[in-house]
Coordinates of C-alpha atoms in Angstrom, one line a residue:
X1 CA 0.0 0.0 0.0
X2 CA 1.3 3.2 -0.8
X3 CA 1.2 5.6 2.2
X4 CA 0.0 9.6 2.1
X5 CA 2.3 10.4 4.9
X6 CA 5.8 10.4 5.3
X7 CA 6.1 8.6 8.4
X8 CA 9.4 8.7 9.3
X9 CA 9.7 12.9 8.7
X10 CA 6.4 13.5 10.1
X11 CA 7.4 11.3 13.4
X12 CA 10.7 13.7 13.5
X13 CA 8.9 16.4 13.4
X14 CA 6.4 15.4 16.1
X15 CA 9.0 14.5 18.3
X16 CA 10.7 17.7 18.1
X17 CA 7.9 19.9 19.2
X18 CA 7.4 16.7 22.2
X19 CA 10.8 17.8 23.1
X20 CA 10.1 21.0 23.2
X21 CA 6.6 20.5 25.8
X22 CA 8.3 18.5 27.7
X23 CA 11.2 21.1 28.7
X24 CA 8.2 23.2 29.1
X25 CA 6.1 21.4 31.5
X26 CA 9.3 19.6 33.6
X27 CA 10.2 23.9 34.2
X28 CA 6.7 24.4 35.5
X29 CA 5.4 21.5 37.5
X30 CA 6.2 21.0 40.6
X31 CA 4.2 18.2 41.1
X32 CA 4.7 13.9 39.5
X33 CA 3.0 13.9 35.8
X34 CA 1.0 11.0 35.9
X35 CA 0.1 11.2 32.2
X36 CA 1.5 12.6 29.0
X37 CA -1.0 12.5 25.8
X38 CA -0.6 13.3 21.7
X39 CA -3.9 14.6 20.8
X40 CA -5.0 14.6 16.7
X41 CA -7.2 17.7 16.5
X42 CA -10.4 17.9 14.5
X43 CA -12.2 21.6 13.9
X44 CA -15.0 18.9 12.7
X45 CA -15.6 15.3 11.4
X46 CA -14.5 16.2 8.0
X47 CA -11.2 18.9 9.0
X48 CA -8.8 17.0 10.7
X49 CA -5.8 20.2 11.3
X50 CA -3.9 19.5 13.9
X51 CA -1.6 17.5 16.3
X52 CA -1.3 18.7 20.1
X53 CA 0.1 17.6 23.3
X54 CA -1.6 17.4 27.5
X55 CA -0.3 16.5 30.5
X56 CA -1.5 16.1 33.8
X57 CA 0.1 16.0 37.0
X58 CA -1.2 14.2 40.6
X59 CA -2.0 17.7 41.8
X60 CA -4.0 18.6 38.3
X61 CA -6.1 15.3 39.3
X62 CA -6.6 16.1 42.7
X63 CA -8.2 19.6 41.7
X64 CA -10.0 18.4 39.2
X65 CA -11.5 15.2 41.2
X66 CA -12.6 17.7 44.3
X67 CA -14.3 20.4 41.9
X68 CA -16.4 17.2 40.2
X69 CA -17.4 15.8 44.2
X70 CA -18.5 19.5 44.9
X71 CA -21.5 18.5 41.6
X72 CA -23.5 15.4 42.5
X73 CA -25.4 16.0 39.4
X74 CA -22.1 15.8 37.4
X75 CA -23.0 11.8 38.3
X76 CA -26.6 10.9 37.6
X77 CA -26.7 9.4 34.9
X78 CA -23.8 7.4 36.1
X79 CA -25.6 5.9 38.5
X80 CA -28.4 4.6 36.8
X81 CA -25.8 3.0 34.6
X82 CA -24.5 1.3 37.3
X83 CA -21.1 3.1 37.5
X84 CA -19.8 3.9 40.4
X85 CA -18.5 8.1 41.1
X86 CA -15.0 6.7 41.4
X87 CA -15.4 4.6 38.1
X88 CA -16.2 7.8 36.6
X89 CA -13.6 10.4 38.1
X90 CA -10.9 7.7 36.7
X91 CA -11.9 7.1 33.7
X92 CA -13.1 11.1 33.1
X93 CA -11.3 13.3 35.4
X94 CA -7.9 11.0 35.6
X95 CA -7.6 9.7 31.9
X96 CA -9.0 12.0 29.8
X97 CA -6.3 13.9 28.5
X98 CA -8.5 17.0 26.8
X99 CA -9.6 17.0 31.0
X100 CA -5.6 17.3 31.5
X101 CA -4.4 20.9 32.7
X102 CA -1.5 21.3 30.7
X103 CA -2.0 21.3 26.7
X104 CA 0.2 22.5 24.0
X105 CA -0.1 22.7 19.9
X106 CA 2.7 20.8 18.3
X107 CA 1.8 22.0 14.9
X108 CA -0.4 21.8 11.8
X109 CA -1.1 20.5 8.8
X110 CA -0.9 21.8 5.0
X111 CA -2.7 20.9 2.2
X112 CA -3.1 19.2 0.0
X113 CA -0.2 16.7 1.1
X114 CA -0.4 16.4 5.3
X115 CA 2.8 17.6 5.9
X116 CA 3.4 19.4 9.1
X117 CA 4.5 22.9 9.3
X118 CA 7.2 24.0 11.1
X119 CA 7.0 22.9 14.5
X120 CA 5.5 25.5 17.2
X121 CA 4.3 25.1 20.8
X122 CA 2.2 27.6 23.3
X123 CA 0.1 26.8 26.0
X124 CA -3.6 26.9 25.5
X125 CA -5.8 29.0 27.7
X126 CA -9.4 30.0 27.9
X127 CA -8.8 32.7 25.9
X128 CA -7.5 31.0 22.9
X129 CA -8.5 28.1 20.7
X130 CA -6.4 25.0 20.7
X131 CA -6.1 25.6 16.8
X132 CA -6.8 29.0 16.2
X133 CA -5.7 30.0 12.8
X134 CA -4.1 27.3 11.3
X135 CA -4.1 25.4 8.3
X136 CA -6.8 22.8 8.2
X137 CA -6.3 19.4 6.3
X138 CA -9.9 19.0 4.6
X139 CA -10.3 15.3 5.0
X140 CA -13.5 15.8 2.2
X141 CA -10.3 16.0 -0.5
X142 CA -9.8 12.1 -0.3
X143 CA -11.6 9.3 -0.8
X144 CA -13.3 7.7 2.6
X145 CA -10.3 4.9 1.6
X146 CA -7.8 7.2 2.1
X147 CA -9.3 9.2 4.6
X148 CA -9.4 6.9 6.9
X149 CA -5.6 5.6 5.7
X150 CA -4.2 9.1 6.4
X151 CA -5.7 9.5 9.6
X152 CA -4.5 6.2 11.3
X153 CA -0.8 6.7 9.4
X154 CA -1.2 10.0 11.5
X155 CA -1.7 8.3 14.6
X156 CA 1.0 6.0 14.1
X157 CA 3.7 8.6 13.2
X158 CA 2.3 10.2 16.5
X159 CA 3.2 6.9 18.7
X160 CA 6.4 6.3 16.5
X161 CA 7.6 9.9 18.1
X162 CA 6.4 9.3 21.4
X163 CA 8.5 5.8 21.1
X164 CA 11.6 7.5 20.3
X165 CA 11.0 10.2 23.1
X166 CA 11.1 7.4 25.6
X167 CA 14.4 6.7 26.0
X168 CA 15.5 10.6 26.7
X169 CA 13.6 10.0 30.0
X170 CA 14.2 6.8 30.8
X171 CA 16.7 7.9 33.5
X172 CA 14.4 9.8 35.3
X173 CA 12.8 8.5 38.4
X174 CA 10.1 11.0 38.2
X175 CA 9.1 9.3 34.3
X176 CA 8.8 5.9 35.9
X177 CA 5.4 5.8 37.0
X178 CA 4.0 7.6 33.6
X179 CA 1.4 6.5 31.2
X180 CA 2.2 7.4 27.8
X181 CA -0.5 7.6 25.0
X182 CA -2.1 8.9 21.8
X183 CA -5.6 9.9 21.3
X184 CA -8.0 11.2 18.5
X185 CA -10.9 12.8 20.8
X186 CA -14.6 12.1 20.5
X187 CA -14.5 10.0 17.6
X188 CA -14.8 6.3 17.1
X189 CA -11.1 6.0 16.9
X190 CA -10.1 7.6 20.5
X191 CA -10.8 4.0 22.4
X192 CA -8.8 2.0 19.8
X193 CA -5.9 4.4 19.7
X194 CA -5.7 5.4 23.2
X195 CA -5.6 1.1 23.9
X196 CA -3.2 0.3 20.9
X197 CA -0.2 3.2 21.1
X198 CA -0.7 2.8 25.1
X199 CA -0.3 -1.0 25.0
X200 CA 2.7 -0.5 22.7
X201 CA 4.1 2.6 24.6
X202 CA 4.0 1.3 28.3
X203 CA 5.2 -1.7 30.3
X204 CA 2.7 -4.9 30.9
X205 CA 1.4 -3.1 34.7
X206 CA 1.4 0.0 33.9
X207 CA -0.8 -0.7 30.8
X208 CA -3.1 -2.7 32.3
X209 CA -3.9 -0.6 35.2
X210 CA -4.3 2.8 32.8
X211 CA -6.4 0.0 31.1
X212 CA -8.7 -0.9 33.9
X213 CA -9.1 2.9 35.1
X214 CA -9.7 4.1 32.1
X215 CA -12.9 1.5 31.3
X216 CA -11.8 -0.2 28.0
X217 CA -14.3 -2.8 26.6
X218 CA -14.5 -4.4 23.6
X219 CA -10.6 -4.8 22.1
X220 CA -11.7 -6.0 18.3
X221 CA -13.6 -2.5 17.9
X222 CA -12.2 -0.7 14.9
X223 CA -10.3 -3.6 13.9
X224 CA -9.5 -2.9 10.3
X225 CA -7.9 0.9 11.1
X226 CA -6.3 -0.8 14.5
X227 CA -4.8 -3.6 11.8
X228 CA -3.6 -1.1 9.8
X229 CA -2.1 1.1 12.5
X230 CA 0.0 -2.2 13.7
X231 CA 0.9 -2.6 10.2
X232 CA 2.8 0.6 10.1
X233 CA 4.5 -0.2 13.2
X234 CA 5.3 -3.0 12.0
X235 CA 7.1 -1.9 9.7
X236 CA 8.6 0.7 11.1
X237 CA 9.9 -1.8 14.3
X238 CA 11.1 -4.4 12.0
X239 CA 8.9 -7.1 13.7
X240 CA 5.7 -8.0 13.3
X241 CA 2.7 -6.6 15.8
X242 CA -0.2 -8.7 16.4
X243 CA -3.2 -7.9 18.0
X244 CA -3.5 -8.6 21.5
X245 CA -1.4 -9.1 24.7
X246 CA 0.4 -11.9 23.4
X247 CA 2.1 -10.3 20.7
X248 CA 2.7 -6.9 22.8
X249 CA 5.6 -9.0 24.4
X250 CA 7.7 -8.1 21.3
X251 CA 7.4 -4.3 22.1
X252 CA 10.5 -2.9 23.4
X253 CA 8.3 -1.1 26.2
X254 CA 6.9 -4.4 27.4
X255 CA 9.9 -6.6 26.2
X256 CA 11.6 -6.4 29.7
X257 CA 9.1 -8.4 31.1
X258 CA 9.6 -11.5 29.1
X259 CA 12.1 -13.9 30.3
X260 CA 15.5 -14.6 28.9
X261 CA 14.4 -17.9 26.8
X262 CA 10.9 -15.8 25.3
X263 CA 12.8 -13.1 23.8
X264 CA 15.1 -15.1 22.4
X265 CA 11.9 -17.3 21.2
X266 CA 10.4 -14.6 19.7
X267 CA 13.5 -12.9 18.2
X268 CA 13.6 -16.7 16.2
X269 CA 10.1 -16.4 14.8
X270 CA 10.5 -13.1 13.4
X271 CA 13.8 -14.1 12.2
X272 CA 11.7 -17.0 10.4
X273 CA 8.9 -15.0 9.4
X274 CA 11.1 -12.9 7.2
X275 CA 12.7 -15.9 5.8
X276 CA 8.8 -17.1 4.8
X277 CA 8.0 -14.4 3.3
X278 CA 8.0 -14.5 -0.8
X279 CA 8.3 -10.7 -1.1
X280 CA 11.0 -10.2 1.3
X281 CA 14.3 -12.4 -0.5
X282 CA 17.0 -9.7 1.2
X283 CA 18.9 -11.1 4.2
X284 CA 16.5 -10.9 7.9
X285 CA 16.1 -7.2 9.3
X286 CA 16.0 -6.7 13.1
X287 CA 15.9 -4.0 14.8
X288 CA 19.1 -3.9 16.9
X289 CA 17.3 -3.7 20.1
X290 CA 15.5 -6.5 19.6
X291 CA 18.8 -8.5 18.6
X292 CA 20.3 -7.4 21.4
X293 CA 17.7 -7.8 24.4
X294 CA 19.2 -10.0 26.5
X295 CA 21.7 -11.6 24.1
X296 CA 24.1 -13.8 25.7
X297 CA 26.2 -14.7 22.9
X298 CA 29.5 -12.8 22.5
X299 CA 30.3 -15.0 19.2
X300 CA 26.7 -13.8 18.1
X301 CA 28.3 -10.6 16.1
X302 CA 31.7 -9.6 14.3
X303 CA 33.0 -12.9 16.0
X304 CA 35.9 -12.8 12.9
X305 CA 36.7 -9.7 14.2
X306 CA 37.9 -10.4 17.9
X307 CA 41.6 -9.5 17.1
X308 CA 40.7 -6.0 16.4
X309 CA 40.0 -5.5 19.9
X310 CA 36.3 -3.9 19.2
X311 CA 33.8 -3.3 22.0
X312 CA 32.1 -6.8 23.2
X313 CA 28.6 -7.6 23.1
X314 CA 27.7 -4.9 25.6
X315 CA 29.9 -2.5 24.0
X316 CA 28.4 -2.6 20.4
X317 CA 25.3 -2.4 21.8
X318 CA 25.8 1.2 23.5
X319 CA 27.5 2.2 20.5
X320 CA 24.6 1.2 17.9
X321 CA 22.1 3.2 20.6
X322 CA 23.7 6.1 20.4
X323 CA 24.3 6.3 16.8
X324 CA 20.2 5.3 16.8
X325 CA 19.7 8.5 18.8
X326 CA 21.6 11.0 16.5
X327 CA 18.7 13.3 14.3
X328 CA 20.2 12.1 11.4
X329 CA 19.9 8.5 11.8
X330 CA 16.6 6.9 10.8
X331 CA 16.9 3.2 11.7
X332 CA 19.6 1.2 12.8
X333 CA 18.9 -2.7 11.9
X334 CA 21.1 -6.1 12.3
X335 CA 21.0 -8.4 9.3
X336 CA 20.5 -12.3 9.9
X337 CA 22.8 -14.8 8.2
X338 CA 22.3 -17.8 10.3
X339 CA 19.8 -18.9 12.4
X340 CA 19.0 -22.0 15.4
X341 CA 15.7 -24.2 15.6
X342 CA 14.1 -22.4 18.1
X343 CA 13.1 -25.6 20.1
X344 CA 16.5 -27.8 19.3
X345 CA 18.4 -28.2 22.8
X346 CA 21.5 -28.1 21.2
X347 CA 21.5 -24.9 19.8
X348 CA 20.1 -23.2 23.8
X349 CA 23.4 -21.5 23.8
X350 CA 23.2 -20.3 20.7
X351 CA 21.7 -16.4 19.4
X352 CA 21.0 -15.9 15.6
X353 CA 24.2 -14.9 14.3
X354 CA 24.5 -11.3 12.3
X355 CA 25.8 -11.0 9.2
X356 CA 26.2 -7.0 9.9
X357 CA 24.3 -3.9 10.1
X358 CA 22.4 -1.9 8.1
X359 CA 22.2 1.9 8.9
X360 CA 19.5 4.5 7.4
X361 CA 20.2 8.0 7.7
X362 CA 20.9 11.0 5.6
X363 CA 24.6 11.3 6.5
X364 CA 27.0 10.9 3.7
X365 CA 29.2 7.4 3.6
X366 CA 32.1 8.9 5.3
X367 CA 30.6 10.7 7.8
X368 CA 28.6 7.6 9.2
X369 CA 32.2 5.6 9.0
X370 CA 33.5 8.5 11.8
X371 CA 30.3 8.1 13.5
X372 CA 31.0 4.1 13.2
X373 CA 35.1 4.1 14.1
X374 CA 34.8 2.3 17.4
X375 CA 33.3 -0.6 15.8
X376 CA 36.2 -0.8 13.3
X377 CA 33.8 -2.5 10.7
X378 CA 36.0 -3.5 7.2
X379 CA 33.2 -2.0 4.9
X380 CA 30.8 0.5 4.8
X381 CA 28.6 0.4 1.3
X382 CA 25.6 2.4 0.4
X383 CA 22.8 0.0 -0.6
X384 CA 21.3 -2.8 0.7
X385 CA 24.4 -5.3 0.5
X386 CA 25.3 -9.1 0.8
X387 CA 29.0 -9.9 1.8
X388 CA 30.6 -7.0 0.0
X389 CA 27.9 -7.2 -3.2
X390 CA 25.3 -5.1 -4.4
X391 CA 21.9 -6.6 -3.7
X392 CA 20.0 -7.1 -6.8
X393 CA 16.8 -8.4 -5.3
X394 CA 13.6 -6.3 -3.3
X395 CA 14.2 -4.4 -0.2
X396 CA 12.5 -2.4 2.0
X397 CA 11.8 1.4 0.3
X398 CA 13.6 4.1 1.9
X399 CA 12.1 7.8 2.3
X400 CA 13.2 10.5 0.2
X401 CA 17.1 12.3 1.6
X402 CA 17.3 8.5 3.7
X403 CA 20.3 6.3 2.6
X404 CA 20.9 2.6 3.4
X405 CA 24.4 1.6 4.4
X406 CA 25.7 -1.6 4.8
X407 CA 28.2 -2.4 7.2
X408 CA 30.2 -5.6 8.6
X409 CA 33.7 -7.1 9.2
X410 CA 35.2 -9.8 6.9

């Protein structure tokens, strides 16, 4: 299928102005955020403009939980539904992130394409309309196909920037204990979305109790935009997402739950998958997190290449992460060349072996080689490559000013 949006670019450019809210909000609060929302913003069902940002802090729900106790009629209807008031203040006052005290505009869309503008951010008031004066994206230009196609490649360039926000907080204590998620407000998409990029955003606990607060019911609603949302993150994680809990084990956010034996289980079947695949005859792509999550085998990459003295296992893996986190770098990916039975006891000891890397970026060859020296890899070629050769056979498409670069040791 081809997509409308430009995922990777419009992801950057989302997780630029997230950058920017967060240094905002961290300089204001002064008390824990609890939650931390991207919003998509309609004007009305058929102008879908905007992208923004809310937060709420413990104190923000405390307010806002007293000032709904202070209404009893706030809950009558409730109760003839059978909900209890504190079903209702978590699920309305605690979870709803246009409820959220803190919201921000991370920018806008043009037409006719859906490209975002240059990223801006101010903080909304009473005063001033979330997306006052702004370029709207008339959704009545498309076809309801591709309406609906643009809107959930939104939302998943919206969790795909939240994703690679993560990691900038992970060392905060303060981040811990937040619930991270992506929402498309009154419409029939905000329960699927706010389940689906939450589930894939948040460890297994901290999902499920957002989940149970928050009232989800019935998870196969939407199914066909929710498929296609996995599909695109997919594809832009390198492994496949299923629906469910099940298949949420292979998210890096959830991942670290898993024991040893799984996640080297499931590395193996979407090692295997690849290999199945008809459409897909270039060597296996994994991310490199996933190949390295709890990778035990030293011999498992550049083993021919000991004598240089390069970083081990633990080593290459900080290196590829922070070449991952530079703005110019898209994707950093380990290619497969051999791989164990994932049930034979002899090979227990054994981790599918890399071939090399692959590298997507827009640096020039010899700037990602300085970026690369501590690995001291023996070749660095532009294109998708096999052992030193030009691959002449399909490969994933890369974005317009995005490279692929080979790289391994002989």
């Amino acid at each position: 299928m081809t997509r409308i949006v430009p995922t990777t670019e419009l992801s950057q450019l989302i997780l630029s102005s997230i950058e920017k809210c967060w240094a905002d909000l961290t300089s204001r609060v002064d008390s824990p955020v609890y939650g931390f929302s991207l919003i998509a913003i309609a004007d009305s069902p058929r102008i879908f403009c905007a992208i923004g940002a809310s937060a709420s802090t413990e104190k923000g729900f405390s307010d806002r939980k007293n000032e709904a106790l202070e209404d009893p009629s706030r809950f009558a209807l409730a109760r003839t539904m059978g909900v209890s008031v504190d079903e209702l203040i978590q699920s309305a006052e605690r979870w709803d992130p246009l409820r959220w005290e803190h919201q921000y505009l991370c920018g806008s869309y043009k037409k006719p394409t859906g490209f975002f503008k240059e990223p801006e951010i101010w903080v909304r008031d009473k005063e001033r309309s979330l997306h006052h004066d702004h370029h709207s994206y008339r959704k009545s230009e498309l076809t309801p196909e591709t309406q609906r196609q643009l809107k959930v490649e939104v939302f998943a360039a919206m969790t795909i920037a939240l994703q690679r926000f993560l990691p900038s907080v992970a060392l905060d204590s303060d981040s811990s204990t937040i619930v991270w998620l992506c929402t498309y407000p009154m419409s029939n998409d905000s329960e699927w979305l706010e389940r689906e990029s939450a589930r894939f955003l948040n460890p297994k606990t901290r999902y499920d109790q957002f989940a149970a607060e928050r009232g989800y019911m019935d998870a196969s609603k939407n199914s066909s935009a929710s498929s296609l949302f996995r599909e695109i993150l997919s594809e832009h994680a390198g492994y496949m997402i299923e629906p469910g809990e099940e298949s949420q084990h292979r998210n890096p956010a959830r991942i670290a739950e898993d024991k040893e034996t799984e996640k080297r289980t499931l590395l193996i079947r979407e090692i295997m998958r690849q290999y199945d695949l008809e459409e897909f005859e270039t060597l296996p792509l994994v991310r490199f997190e996933q190949f390295f999550d709890d990778n035990f085998d030293e011999q498992s990459i550049a083993a021919n290449a000991v004598w240089k003295e390069i970083p081990n296992l633990d080593g290459i893996f900080a290196e590829l992460r922070r070449i991952s986190e530079l703005p110019t770098v898209a994707d950093v990916y380990v290619t497969i060349h051999e791989c164990p039975e994932e049930d034979d006891e002899e090979d227990l000891n054994i981790w599918p072996q890399a071939e090399g890397l692959v590298v997507i970026t827009t640096l020039g060859r010899e700037s990602l080689q300085s970026e690369l020296s501590a690995l001291k890899p023996d070749f660095c070629y532009e294109g998708w490559a096999y052992d030193g050769h030009e691959a002449t056979r399909p490969v994933p498409e890369l974005e317009e000013g995005y490279w692929a670069y080979t790289i391994g040791w002989d």
